[in-house]
Amino acid sequence: MPASPSTARAINDRLALRLLQQEGPLTAGRLKQLTGLSRPSVADLVERLTAAGLIAVVGESGEQRRGPNARLYGIVADRAQLAALDVRTEGVTVVVSDLLGVELARASVPIADDAGTGPAVEQAVALVERVAKEAGAERLHTVGVGAPGLIDPATGELRDSTGLPEWHRRLVAALQERLPARVLVENETNLAALAEQRDGAARDRDTFVLLWLGHGTGAAVVLDGALRRGASGGTGEIGFLPVPGTATLPSATDCEGGFHSLAGAAAIASLAAEYGIRAQADPYEPQAAALVRAAVAAPGAPGAARFLDALADRLAIGAASVIAVLDPGCVVLGGEIGRAGGDALAARVERRLVRMSPLPTEVRASELGGGAVLRGALLTARDGAQDDLFAPRAR
């Protein structure tokens, strides 16, 4: 059945807003070309969106002829302010941006293991409030949170997970109580995959697996453009994958003995020590990332090539298991360690997969590293805010 006039207007408005988001400021004439709408329809939608405070004239095009069609219309970036949080076991990083994702302020706070649940939550919430104030955001519209652990698909909340601080779960509730904003929570590895797909190593892929290599291990699965979370939200908990080369088997409450024991940061650091690899630690990333980076930077150094080969052997075991089930065609080595390994480590893993699997798989290094979680959280907050603000309103 044909759409009603009000539904058609809503569809046209949403299309125009998405084009302005993707393309940047456009003239009415260019909107007409991209939407295929008539000149009167474009004039009407421009008037509606301007009256709603969603778009405004931001300049003029370079056309010689001056007139209404030469005006450049853009989304009003300060229509909403957003926040994104990267929640780690050792601290929190917060960024506040405008509706278009332009960063306005950023800060981090370390949280000690013995801080206690209440004080830790207060530190994190206070940081969000302070960064929002520094950004001039009187009211946050949407907050995206990336955290380790399982997200309950029914409630959208972090599930109680062994080995993760209690303050992680309490933080989400505290943010919802203290901030007049919608809070969206997602697993950190899933957010990293979203960021790599939008802005990083998987921009040209609609099917791929991101293998997260940070303090811990994980995987995110994107099939046909959609992130797959699984029945319980646990798709990609590859740290629990039983693999050869470990002394024991993982359990339901402890991934020790699983793939984590081969590819977690502590395991990689121990492997590097066996080959005599040393590096100056960076307080903002796992020591293993610095060790891998040092080996890549000096391939002729004693033990460097052999260390990278041994690490690639380990990573290929986990990657081959995922490939055998999903056949993604592409694996991104994500996280701080994946980015540190760069093309040198990715190429080693790919060569091993050629020998281990009949399924052709390209292996790529992360372009965003550990920053992909925060970027993914910000993209999630922006998408959520735009879905709300761009939605047709009841008349």
CSV table of C-alpha atoms in Angstrom, one decimal:
chain,number,residue,atom,x,y,z
A,1,MET,CA,0.0,0.0,0.0
A,2,PRO,CA,1.2,3.5,-0.7
A,3,ALA,CA,2.6,5.5,2.3
A,4,SER,CA,0.4,8.2,3.8
A,5,PRO,CA,1.5,11.8,3.3
A,6,SER,CA,2.8,12.0,6.9
A,7,THR,CA,4.7,8.7,6.6
A,8,ALA,CA,6.2,9.8,3.3
A,9,ARG,CA,7.3,13.1,4.9
A,10,ALA,CA,9.0,11.2,7.7
A,11,ILE,CA,10.8,8.9,5.3
A,12,ASN,CA,12.0,11.9,3.3
A,13,ASP,CA,13.2,13.8,6.3
A,14,ARG,CA,15.1,10.8,7.6
A,15,LEU,CA,16.7,10.2,4.2
A,16,ALA,CA,17.8,13.8,4.0
A,17,LEU,CA,19.3,13.8,7.5
A,18,ARG,CA,21.2,10.6,6.8
A,19,LEU,CA,22.6,12.1,3.6
A,20,LEU,CA,23.7,15.2,5.6
A,21,GLN,CA,25.4,13.0,8.2
A,22,GLN,CA,27.3,11.0,5.5
A,23,GLU,CA,28.1,13.7,3.0
A,24,GLY,CA,28.4,16.8,5.2
A,25,PRO,CA,26.7,20.1,4.3
A,26,LEU,CA,24.6,20.0,1.1
A,27,THR,CA,22.7,22.5,-1.0
A,28,ALA,CA,19.0,22.0,-1.6
A,29,GLY,CA,19.8,21.3,-5.2
A,30,ARG,CA,22.2,18.6,-4.2
A,31,LEU,CA,19.7,17.1,-1.8
A,32,LYS,CA,17.2,17.0,-4.8
A,33,GLN,CA,19.8,15.1,-6.8
A,34,LEU,CA,20.6,12.6,-4.1
A,35,THR,CA,17.1,11.9,-2.9
A,36,GLY,CA,15.3,12.0,-6.3
A,37,LEU,CA,12.6,14.3,-4.7
A,38,SER,CA,11.0,17.2,-6.5
A,39,ARG,CA,12.1,20.7,-5.8
A,40,PRO,CA,8.9,21.6,-3.8
A,41,SER,CA,9.3,18.4,-1.7
A,42,VAL,CA,13.0,19.3,-0.8
A,43,ALA,CA,11.9,22.8,0.0
A,44,ASP,CA,9.3,21.5,2.4
A,45,LEU,CA,11.6,19.1,4.2
A,46,VAL,CA,14.3,21.7,4.5
A,47,GLU,CA,11.7,24.0,6.1
A,48,ARG,CA,10.5,21.3,8.5
A,49,LEU,CA,14.0,20.2,9.6
A,50,THR,CA,15.1,23.8,10.1
A,51,ALA,CA,12.0,24.5,12.2
A,52,ALA,CA,12.7,21.4,14.3
A,53,GLY,CA,16.2,22.7,15.0
A,54,LEU,CA,17.9,19.7,13.3
A,55,ILE,CA,19.5,21.5,10.4
A,56,ALA,CA,20.7,25.1,9.7
A,57,VAL,CA,22.4,27.1,7.0
A,58,VAL,CA,26.1,26.7,7.6
A,59,GLY,CA,27.4,28.5,4.5
A,60,GLU,CA,27.1,28.9,0.8
A,61,SER,CA,28.3,26.8,-2.1
A,62,GLY,CA,30.7,28.0,-4.7
A,63,GLU,CA,28.1,28.4,-7.4
A,64,GLN,CA,28.1,31.7,-9.3
A,65,ARG,CA,24.3,32.0,-9.1
A,66,ARG,CA,23.3,33.1,-5.7
A,67,GLY,CA,19.9,32.1,-4.4
A,68,PRO,CA,18.1,29.6,-2.0
A,69,ASN,CA,19.7,26.6,-3.7
A,70,ALA,CA,23.2,27.9,-3.1
A,71,ARG,CA,22.8,27.8,0.7
A,72,LEU,CA,24.6,24.9,2.4
A,73,TYR,CA,22.5,23.1,5.0
A,74,GLY,CA,24.1,21.0,7.7
A,75,ILE,CA,23.1,19.1,10.8
A,76,VAL,CA,23.1,21.2,14.0
A,77,ALA,CA,26.0,19.6,15.8
A,78,ASP,CA,25.2,21.0,19.2
A,79,ARG,CA,21.6,19.7,19.0
A,80,ALA,CA,22.8,17.0,21.4
A,81,GLN,CA,25.9,16.1,23.3
A,82,LEU,CA,27.1,12.5,23.7
A,83,ALA,CA,29.5,10.6,26.0
A,84,ALA,CA,31.4,7.4,25.5
A,85,LEU,CA,33.2,5.3,28.1
A,86,ASP,CA,35.9,2.7,27.8
A,87,VAL,CA,35.6,0.7,31.0
A,88,ARG,CA,38.7,-1.4,31.9
A,89,THR,CA,39.5,-3.4,35.0
A,90,GLU,CA,42.1,-0.7,35.9
A,91,GLY,CA,40.3,2.5,35.0
A,92,VAL,CA,37.9,4.4,32.8
A,93,THR,CA,38.4,6.8,29.8
A,94,VAL,CA,35.6,9.2,28.9
A,95,VAL,CA,35.1,11.3,25.8
A,96,VAL,CA,32.3,13.8,25.1
A,97,SER,CA,31.3,14.8,21.6
A,98,ASP,CA,28.7,16.7,19.7
A,99,LEU,CA,26.0,15.0,17.5
A,100,LEU,CA,28.4,14.6,14.6
A,101,GLY,CA,31.0,12.9,16.7
A,102,VAL,CA,33.4,15.8,17.0
A,103,GLU,CA,35.3,15.4,20.2
A,104,LEU,CA,34.8,18.2,22.8
A,105,ALA,CA,36.7,16.8,25.8
A,106,ARG,CA,38.4,13.7,27.1
A,107,ALA,CA,39.9,12.4,30.3
A,108,SER,CA,40.9,9.2,32.1
A,109,VAL,CA,41.0,8.0,35.7
A,110,PRO,CA,42.8,5.0,37.1
A,111,ILE,CA,40.9,2.9,39.6
A,112,ALA,CA,42.9,0.8,42.0
A,113,ASP,CA,42.0,-2.9,42.6
A,114,ASP,CA,41.4,-2.1,46.3
A,115,ALA,CA,39.3,1.0,45.7
A,116,GLY,CA,36.1,-0.7,46.8
A,117,THR,CA,32.9,-0.8,44.7
A,118,GLY,CA,31.2,2.4,46.0
A,119,PRO,CA,34.3,4.6,45.7
A,120,ALA,CA,35.2,3.1,42.3
A,121,VAL,CA,31.7,3.9,40.9
A,122,GLU,CA,31.8,7.4,42.3
A,123,GLN,CA,35.2,8.0,40.7
A,124,ALA,CA,33.9,6.9,37.3
A,125,VAL,CA,30.6,8.8,37.4
A,126,ALA,CA,32.3,12.0,38.7
A,127,LEU,CA,34.7,11.7,35.8
A,128,VAL,CA,31.8,11.6,33.3
A,129,GLU,CA,30.2,14.7,35.0
A,130,ARG,CA,33.5,16.6,35.0
A,131,VAL,CA,34.3,15.9,31.3
A,132,ALA,CA,30.8,16.8,30.3
A,133,LYS,CA,31.2,20.1,32.2
A,134,GLU,CA,34.5,20.8,30.5
A,135,ALA,CA,32.8,20.2,27.1
A,136,GLY,CA,30.1,22.7,27.9
A,137,ALA,CA,27.4,19.9,27.8
A,138,GLU,CA,24.7,20.9,30.3
A,139,ARG,CA,22.8,17.7,29.5
A,140,LEU,CA,24.0,14.5,27.8
A,141,HIS,CA,21.6,13.0,25.4
A,142,THR,CA,23.1,9.4,25.1
A,143,VAL,CA,26.0,7.6,26.8
A,144,GLY,CA,27.7,4.6,25.1
A,145,VAL,CA,29.6,2.3,27.5
A,146,GLY,CA,32.1,-0.4,26.4
A,147,ALA,CA,33.0,-2.9,29.0
A,148,PRO,CA,34.4,-6.5,29.2
A,149,GLY,CA,32.0,-9.3,30.0
A,150,LEU,CA,28.7,-10.5,28.7
A,151,ILE,CA,25.7,-8.3,27.9
A,152,ASP,CA,22.4,-9.8,28.7
A,153,PRO,CA,20.4,-9.8,25.4
A,154,ALA,CA,17.1,-9.5,27.3
A,155,THR,CA,18.0,-6.5,29.5
A,156,GLY,CA,20.9,-4.9,27.8
A,157,GLU,CA,22.8,-4.9,31.1
A,158,LEU,CA,26.2,-6.4,32.0
A,159,ARG,CA,25.9,-9.8,33.5
A,160,ASP,CA,27.7,-10.8,36.7
A,161,SER,CA,31.0,-12.3,35.4
A,162,THR,CA,33.7,-14.1,37.5
A,163,GLY,CA,37.0,-12.2,37.5
A,164,LEU,CA,35.6,-8.8,36.6
A,165,PRO,CA,35.2,-6.0,39.2
A,166,GLU,CA,31.8,-5.6,40.8
A,167,TRP,CA,31.9,-1.8,40.2
A,168,HIS,CA,31.6,-2.5,36.4
A,169,ARG,CA,28.0,-3.7,36.9
A,170,ARG,CA,27.2,-1.0,39.5
A,171,LEU,CA,28.5,1.7,37.2
A,172,VAL,CA,25.8,1.3,34.6
A,173,ALA,CA,23.0,1.7,37.2
A,174,ALA,CA,24.8,4.7,38.7
A,175,LEU,CA,25.1,6.4,35.4
A,176,GLN,CA,21.4,5.9,34.7
A,177,GLU,CA,20.5,7.3,38.1
A,178,ARG,CA,22.8,10.3,38.0
A,179,LEU,CA,22.6,11.4,34.4
A,180,PRO,CA,19.5,12.5,32.5
A,181,ALA,CA,20.6,10.5,29.6
A,182,ARG,CA,20.0,7.2,27.9
A,183,VAL,CA,22.8,4.7,28.6
A,184,LEU,CA,23.7,2.0,26.0
A,185,VAL,CA,26.1,-0.8,27.1
A,186,GLU,CA,28.0,-3.1,24.8
A,187,ASN,CA,30.8,-5.6,25.1
A,188,GLU,CA,34.1,-4.0,24.4
A,189,THR,CA,35.2,-6.4,21.6
A,190,ASN,CA,31.9,-5.9,19.8
A,191,LEU,CA,32.4,-2.1,19.9
A,192,ALA,CA,35.9,-2.5,18.6
A,193,ALA,CA,34.6,-4.5,15.6
A,194,LEU,CA,32.0,-1.8,14.9
A,195,ALA,CA,34.7,0.9,14.9
A,196,GLU,CA,37.0,-1.2,12.7
A,197,GLN,CA,34.2,-1.7,10.3
A,198,ARG,CA,33.2,2.0,10.1
A,199,ASP,CA,36.6,3.6,10.4
A,200,GLY,CA,39.3,1.0,10.5
A,201,ALA,CA,40.7,-2.2,9.0
A,202,ALA,CA,37.4,-3.7,7.9
A,203,ARG,CA,35.8,-0.8,6.1
A,204,ASP,CA,35.4,-2.8,2.9
A,205,ARG,CA,34.1,-6.0,4.6
A,206,ASP,CA,30.5,-6.9,5.6
A,207,THR,CA,31.6,-10.3,7.0
A,208,PHE,CA,34.7,-10.6,9.2
A,209,VAL,CA,35.9,-11.7,12.7
A,210,LEU,CA,37.8,-9.4,15.0
A,211,LEU,CA,40.2,-11.2,17.2
A,212,TRP,CA,40.7,-9.0,20.3
A,213,LEU,CA,44.3,-9.1,21.7
A,214,GLY,CA,44.6,-6.9,24.7
A,215,HIS,CA,44.9,-7.7,28.4
A,216,GLY,CA,42.5,-10.6,27.6
A,217,THR,CA,41.3,-12.2,24.5
A,218,GLY,CA,37.9,-12.2,22.7
A,219,ALA,CA,36.3,-12.2,19.3
A,220,ALA,CA,33.5,-10.3,17.6
A,221,VAL,CA,31.6,-11.8,14.7
A,222,VAL,CA,30.1,-9.6,12.0
A,223,LEU,CA,28.1,-11.6,9.3
A,224,ASP,CA,26.4,-9.9,6.4
A,225,GLY,CA,26.9,-6.5,8.0
A,226,ALA,CA,25.3,-7.5,11.3
A,227,LEU,CA,27.0,-8.0,14.7
A,228,ARG,CA,26.1,-11.5,16.1
A,229,ARG,CA,25.8,-11.7,19.8
A,230,GLY,CA,24.4,-15.2,20.3
A,231,ALA,CA,21.6,-16.6,22.5
A,232,SER,CA,23.1,-15.5,25.8
A,233,GLY,CA,25.2,-12.6,24.5
A,234,GLY,CA,28.4,-14.7,24.5
A,235,THR,CA,29.4,-15.0,20.9
A,236,GLY,CA,33.1,-14.6,20.7
A,237,GLU,CA,34.2,-15.7,24.2
A,238,ILE,CA,37.2,-17.3,22.6
A,239,GLY,CA,39.3,-17.1,25.7
A,240,PHE,CA,37.3,-20.2,26.9
A,241,LEU,CA,38.1,-22.1,23.7
A,242,PRO,CA,39.9,-25.4,24.5
A,243,VAL,CA,43.1,-25.5,22.5
A,244,PRO,CA,46.3,-27.6,22.4
A,245,GLY,CA,49.4,-26.3,24.1
A,246,THR,CA,47.9,-25.6,27.5
A,247,ALA,CA,48.4,-27.5,30.7
A,248,THR,CA,44.7,-27.8,31.6
A,249,LEU,CA,41.2,-27.1,30.3
A,250,PRO,CA,39.1,-24.0,30.9
A,251,SER,CA,36.0,-24.2,33.2
A,252,ALA,CA,32.7,-22.4,33.2
A,253,THR,CA,34.1,-19.8,35.7
A,254,ASP,CA,37.8,-19.6,34.6
A,255,CYS,CA,39.2,-19.3,31.1
A,256,GLU,CA,42.7,-20.4,32.3
A,257,GLY,CA,43.6,-23.4,30.1
A,258,GLY,CA,41.8,-22.0,27.1
A,259,PHE,CA,42.9,-19.8,24.3
A,260,HIS,CA,43.4,-17.0,26.8
A,261,SER,CA,46.4,-19.0,28.2
A,262,LEU,CA,48.1,-18.8,24.8
A,263,ALA,CA,47.2,-15.3,23.6
A,264,GLY,CA,46.4,-13.2,26.7
A,265,ALA,CA,48.8,-10.4,27.5
A,266,ALA,CA,50.5,-12.2,30.4
A,267,ALA,CA,51.0,-15.3,28.2
A,268,ILE,CA,52.5,-13.2,25.4
A,269,ALA,CA,54.8,-11.4,27.8
A,270,SER,CA,56.1,-14.8,29.1
A,271,LEU,CA,56.6,-15.9,25.6
A,272,ALA,CA,58.6,-12.8,24.8
A,273,ALA,CA,60.8,-13.4,27.8
A,274,GLU,CA,61.7,-16.9,26.5
A,275,TYR,CA,63.1,-15.2,23.4
A,276,GLY,CA,64.9,-12.4,25.2
A,277,ILE,CA,62.5,-9.6,24.0
A,278,ARG,CA,62.5,-6.5,26.2
A,279,ALA,CA,60.7,-3.2,25.8
A,280,GLN,CA,59.8,-0.1,27.8
A,281,ALA,CA,56.4,-0.4,29.3
A,282,ASP,CA,53.6,2.1,28.3
A,283,PRO,CA,51.2,2.7,31.2
A,284,TYR,CA,48.3,3.0,28.8
A,285,GLU,CA,48.6,-0.4,27.2
A,286,PRO,CA,49.5,-4.0,28.0
A,287,GLN,CA,53.2,-4.6,28.3
A,288,ALA,CA,52.8,-7.4,25.7
A,289,ALA,CA,52.0,-4.7,23.1
A,290,ALA,CA,55.3,-2.9,23.7
A,291,LEU,CA,57.1,-6.3,23.4
A,292,VAL,CA,55.4,-7.2,20.1
A,293,ARG,CA,56.1,-3.7,18.8
A,294,ALA,CA,59.8,-4.0,19.7
A,295,ALA,CA,60.1,-7.3,17.9
A,296,VAL,CA,58.4,-5.9,14.8
A,297,ALA,CA,60.6,-2.8,14.8
A,298,ALA,CA,63.9,-4.8,15.0
A,299,PRO,CA,63.3,-8.1,13.1
A,300,GLY,CA,67.0,-8.8,12.9
A,301,ALA,CA,67.4,-8.6,16.7
A,302,PRO,CA,68.2,-11.9,18.5
A,303,GLY,CA,65.0,-13.9,19.0
A,304,ALA,CA,62.7,-11.3,17.5
A,305,ALA,CA,61.7,-13.2,14.4
A,306,ARG,CA,61.4,-16.5,16.3
A,307,PHE,CA,59.2,-14.8,18.9
A,308,LEU,CA,56.8,-13.4,16.3
A,309,ASP,CA,56.7,-16.8,14.6
A,310,ALA,CA,55.8,-18.5,17.9
A,311,LEU,CA,53.2,-15.9,18.6
A,312,ALA,CA,51.7,-16.4,15.1
A,313,ASP,CA,51.5,-20.1,15.8
A,314,ARG,CA,49.4,-19.5,18.9
A,315,LEU,CA,47.1,-17.0,17.2
A,316,ALA,CA,46.6,-19.2,14.2
A,317,ILE,CA,45.2,-22.0,16.5
A,318,GLY,CA,42.4,-19.8,17.8
A,319,ALA,CA,41.8,-18.1,14.4
A,320,ALA,CA,41.6,-21.5,12.6
A,321,SER,CA,38.9,-22.7,15.0
A,322,VAL,CA,36.7,-19.7,14.3
A,323,ILE,CA,37.3,-19.9,10.5
A,324,ALA,CA,36.3,-23.6,10.5
A,325,VAL,CA,32.9,-22.7,11.9
A,326,LEU,CA,32.1,-19.3,10.4
A,327,ASP,CA,34.2,-19.0,7.2
A,328,PRO,CA,34.4,-15.2,7.5
A,329,GLY,CA,37.0,-14.6,4.8
A,330,CYS,CA,38.7,-12.0,6.9
A,331,VAL,CA,40.2,-11.9,10.4
A,332,VAL,CA,41.3,-8.6,12.0
A,333,LEU,CA,43.9,-8.8,14.7
A,334,GLY,CA,42.5,-6.1,17.0
A,335,GLY,CA,43.4,-4.5,20.3
A,336,GLU,CA,46.7,-3.0,21.4
A,337,ILE,CA,48.6,-6.1,20.6
A,338,GLY,CA,47.0,-6.7,17.2
A,339,ARG,CA,47.9,-3.1,16.2
A,340,ALA,CA,51.4,-3.4,17.6
A,341,GLY,CA,52.0,-6.5,15.5
A,342,GLY,CA,50.9,-4.7,12.3
A,343,ASP,CA,51.3,-6.3,8.9
A,344,ALA,CA,54.3,-8.3,10.0
A,345,LEU,CA,52.3,-10.4,12.5
A,346,ALA,CA,49.2,-10.5,10.4
A,347,ALA,CA,51.1,-11.9,7.4
A,348,ARG,CA,52.6,-14.6,9.7
A,349,VAL,CA,49.2,-15.6,10.9
A,350,GLU,CA,47.8,-15.7,7.4
A,351,ARG,CA,50.6,-17.9,6.1
A,352,ARG,CA,49.8,-20.4,8.9
A,353,LEU,CA,46.1,-20.4,8.2
A,354,VAL,CA,46.8,-21.2,4.5
A,355,ARG,CA,48.4,-24.4,5.8
A,356,MET,CA,45.8,-25.2,8.5
A,357,SER,CA,42.5,-24.4,6.7
A,358,PRO,CA,41.1,-25.0,3.2
A,359,LEU,CA,39.0,-21.8,3.6
A,360,PRO,CA,40.8,-18.7,2.1
A,361,THR,CA,41.1,-16.1,4.8
A,362,GLU,CA,42.8,-12.7,4.7
A,363,VAL,CA,44.3,-11.5,8.0
A,364,ARG,CA,44.6,-7.8,8.7
A,365,ALA,CA,46.1,-5.7,11.5
A,366,SER,CA,43.9,-3.4,13.5
A,367,GLU,CA,44.1,0.3,12.4
A,368,LEU,CA,42.6,1.6,15.7
A,369,GLY,CA,44.1,-0.6,18.4
A,370,GLY,CA,42.9,-0.2,21.9
A,371,GLY,CA,41.2,3.1,20.9
A,372,ALA,CA,38.6,1.1,18.9
A,373,VAL,CA,36.5,0.5,22.0
A,374,LEU,CA,36.1,4.1,22.8
A,375,ARG,CA,35.5,4.9,19.1
A,376,GLY,CA,32.9,2.2,18.9
A,377,ALA,CA,31.1,3.4,22.1
A,378,LEU,CA,30.9,6.9,20.6
A,379,LEU,CA,29.6,5.6,17.3
A,380,THR,CA,26.9,3.6,19.3
A,381,ALA,CA,25.9,6.7,21.3
A,382,ARG,CA,25.8,8.8,18.1
A,383,ASP,CA,23.7,6.3,16.3
A,384,GLY,CA,21.3,6.0,19.3
A,385,ALA,CA,20.9,9.8,19.6
A,386,GLN,CA,20.4,10.3,15.9
A,387,ASP,CA,17.8,7.5,15.8
A,388,ASP,CA,15.9,9.3,18.5
A,389,LEU,CA,16.3,12.8,17.2
A,390,PHE,CA,15.7,11.9,13.6
A,391,ALA,CA,12.6,9.8,14.4
A,392,PRO,CA,9.2,11.2,13.2
A,393,ARG,CA,7.3,13.0,16.0
A,394,ALA,CA,3.7,12.4,16.6
A,395,ARG,CA,1.6,15.5,15.7
